[in-house]
Amino acid sequence: MSTEHSVDLPEPTLRVSEPETAAVGIPGVAHSMEYALREMGPRRSLQTLLKVNQVGGFDCPSCAWPDPDHRKAAEFCENGAKAVAWEATRKRVDRAFFAAHSVASLLERDDHWLEAQGRLTEPMYIAPGETHYSPISWSDAITLIAERMRATDPDRSVFYTSGRASNEAAFVYQLLARQLGTNNLPDCSNMCHESSGTALGEVIGIGKGTVTYDDLAEHADLIFVVGQNPGTNHPRMLTALESAKENGAKVISVNPLREAGLGRFRNPQTVRGVSGVGTKLADLHVPVQVNGDLALFAGINKVLVERDAVDHAFLEEHTDGFEVAAQAWAAMEWDEITRLSGISREEIESLADLVESRERIIVCWAMGLTQHKNSVATIREIASFLLLRGNIGKPGAGACPVRGHSNVQGDRTMGIWEKPPAWFLDAVGAEFGITPPREEGYDVVAAIEAMREGAVDVFLALGGNFAAATPDTAVTTAALAGVGLTVQISTKLNRSHLHHGREGLILPCLGRTERDETGGREQYVTVEDSMGMVHASHGRLLPGSKELRSEVGIICAIGEALFGSASGIDWTAMGMDYSRIRWHIAAVVPGFEDFEARLKAPGGFALPNGPRDSRTFNTATGRARVTANPLTALTAPPGHLLLQTLRSHDQFNTTVYGYNDRYRGIKGGRHVVFVNPDDLRDLGIADGDTVDIVSVWTDGERRAEGFRLVAYATPRGSAAAYFPETNVLIPLDSYADGSRTPTSKSVVVRLEAR
Ligand SMILES: Nc1nc2c(c(=O)[nH]1)N[C@H]1C(S)=C(S)[C@@H](COP(=O)(O)OP(=O)(O)OC[C@H]3O[C@@H](n4cnc5c(=O)[nH]c(N)nc54)[C@H](O)[C@@H]3O)O[C@H]1N2
Ligand SMILES: Nc1nc2c(c(=O)[nH]1)N[C@H]1C(S)=C(S)[C@@H](COP(=O)(O)OP(=O)(O)OC[C@H]3O[C@@H](n4cnc5c(=O)[nH]c(N)nc54)[C@H](O)[C@@H]3O)O[C@H]1N2
Ligand SMILES: [Mo]
């Protein structure tokens, strides 16, 4: 097989310029073509990019933003194109590569270099005490996993999932864990929208959003975009916001940073987009303090209640708790609200004026809200904001947590969850004749704690990059080294392959773009987008290597090796024909009745959603809960800053495509920390200086070395830097109340000049 390796490029020199104020346009198109051509070449680029998000094509492996009903010929964005090119690259990591590079030497490389080496090609194994991975056959690898799992207690195996796994893969994966006898199913959601699911589940009875694409693009008249940077992370959302504006909506960005994507937007799919000035997306930017959103929304709620600008009929018919909450809002002090939010009373009053003048309001949010200690309370407060004026369950209104990974929402629907509801386990038990365990399993933080205590013998990861994505890098990587066997089912080389257990396996799998002929026939998979639409995804490209297997194929082979089909579960048959899996899903998961047939509809079908469809709230009382949440916010002590860790424009989580963050004016490096110029002055340091970032926690300090200071428009007292480089700063036991999501957006730090 012909292989290509990329050359060793050092991290280029860092250059800083003014941040941009507009998104996309010609630079965006040019950038995405540059990546595509570099990784795939011209023919493969065209063949691939024209199939993204088309009916009969494949679902974009990047974010979870939904597809509009009326698709354009090119329904992808700059960052989707990067994700596709990254997967469809012609470069390969083969056995010669592993023979030439020891694990120790690979550990010295950065995340960009590791993944840039290309696609994994065949199963690799590292034995205890070895320095290099070497090839292993598929059958030996599968037998080894089954032996190691069988040799230990079910609760000493852990099954991690990253949100790119299809519904079919996720369903058989959770089934494997449950047949084995454990709910140890941590997933990337634990670090992502867990706080949204927890809060919304408590107050509206469903852990998902309540709006459709058309609600947002056509019917809304006011849209809040809170703690989200769609220009980088959900670029196709800008098109929806542009339509919303054409239909009369106002857009408010609530964010410590003035993100370029919410400034002027030039849509490359329209003539005006490529040549003109574009649409101004955000009518208003509210520069909230990091972690100040609870106070901000509590302030708006307080004003609405004081003015009696609430929908009494809706509150009486559909909710509980209004009277108690109203008293709590009345008792809140303005000083506290403005101090914690960083927004004045006048500004909050004028936001309330705007809210009162609008009938159909949507609140969108992402990681800026979910990764704080008080995230669950913050999102409950936002749900109250919507409930107060009846903005749930009517066209153009509702909650819109914008999901991250392309199928992270579907994975949860399929039962990837460490604390599954009893009805789900009952349904799995009845369908397969097994007795699923009832005890809660490990989430991400608990899994790392268990590894640290030596309580994990087998760690299996369905995608993702556990070692780099999780908090407290030093603690986590040491914990992983204590695991018996680590198994990574992956498409590309990453840091998690290097932090293996005493034994390690890398199992290379097909990606979303590739043709899947498992069982000798063409298979397809399904995904659920951020708005609960389920549709099919058909890979089209020739697989990157003949040895690659599908995720479903790998999981079913492990099931067969562990239990055999005589155990009552048709592992081999499911692995040969995915429609059998869909048939089981239809029997187990509500909303999937007649699954296979309904997939034939162009664009797929919508899952039922009680609050959205009929104002039905599946809570203990059958009513939505209005809550006022005690004012809390993390503030940094004098001499310290509150650091949020975020994504650059050139990365997908731990996958670093390149060293630029174009919109924020950063070129050629990632070791930067953005700080308010007045804070720099007070701290006696200056733009351009190099500092160590030191986080302060009850158990001591953690240090990330060598960051260039960048004076930047962020509220005083707050700072920002990129993850995963800064994950070393986040203590394992610093997580959100109620959801246990690591507090990646509020880390108390000080900056030490070098
Ligand atoms: N290209 C690309 N696309 C992606 C990803 C990617 O890495 N690259 N990742 C995917 C995944 S898994 C996810 S979860 C999403 C993430 O999508 P985002 O949530 O947009 O990602 P972040 O970069 O973490 O950005 C967080 C935003 O919240 C703001 N913020 C930080 N703290 C606060 C706060 O306290 N309050 C408020 N109001 N705002 C705050 C930051 O300034 C920033 O604009 O994107 C998905 N899509
Ligand atoms: N400090 C800090 N930490 C964070 C965050 C933050 O904002 N700040 N965000 C958190 C969030 S929101 C998330 S979702 C997590 C992400 O955590 P993960 O989902 O674990 O990490 P990713 O970086 O998305 O995983 C990338 C790897 O997935 C593999 N991969 C890609 N495509 C496929 C595929 O089709 N199949 C398989 N089997 N493997 C594939 C590749 O090998 C690639 O190296 O990180 C979290 N960590
Ligand atoms: Mo995420």
PDB file of C-alpha atoms and ligand atoms in Angstrom, residues 192 367 404-405 647 653, ligand 3:
ATOM      1  CA  CYS A 192     -20.267  19.056  27.561  1.00  0.00           C
ATOM      2  CA  MET A 367     -20.257  25.643  26.690  1.00  0.00           C
ATOM      3  CA  GLY A 404     -21.379  19.708  20.181  1.00  0.00           C
ATOM      4  CA  HIS A 405     -20.442  16.423  18.523  1.00  0.00           C
ATOM      5  CA  ARG A 647     -11.692  26.525  21.223  1.00  0.00           C
ATOM      6  CA  ASN A 653     -11.897  19.710  20.450  1.00  0.00           C
TER       7      ASN A 653
HETATM    8 MO    MO B   3     -18.914  19.025  23.396  1.00  0.00          MO
END
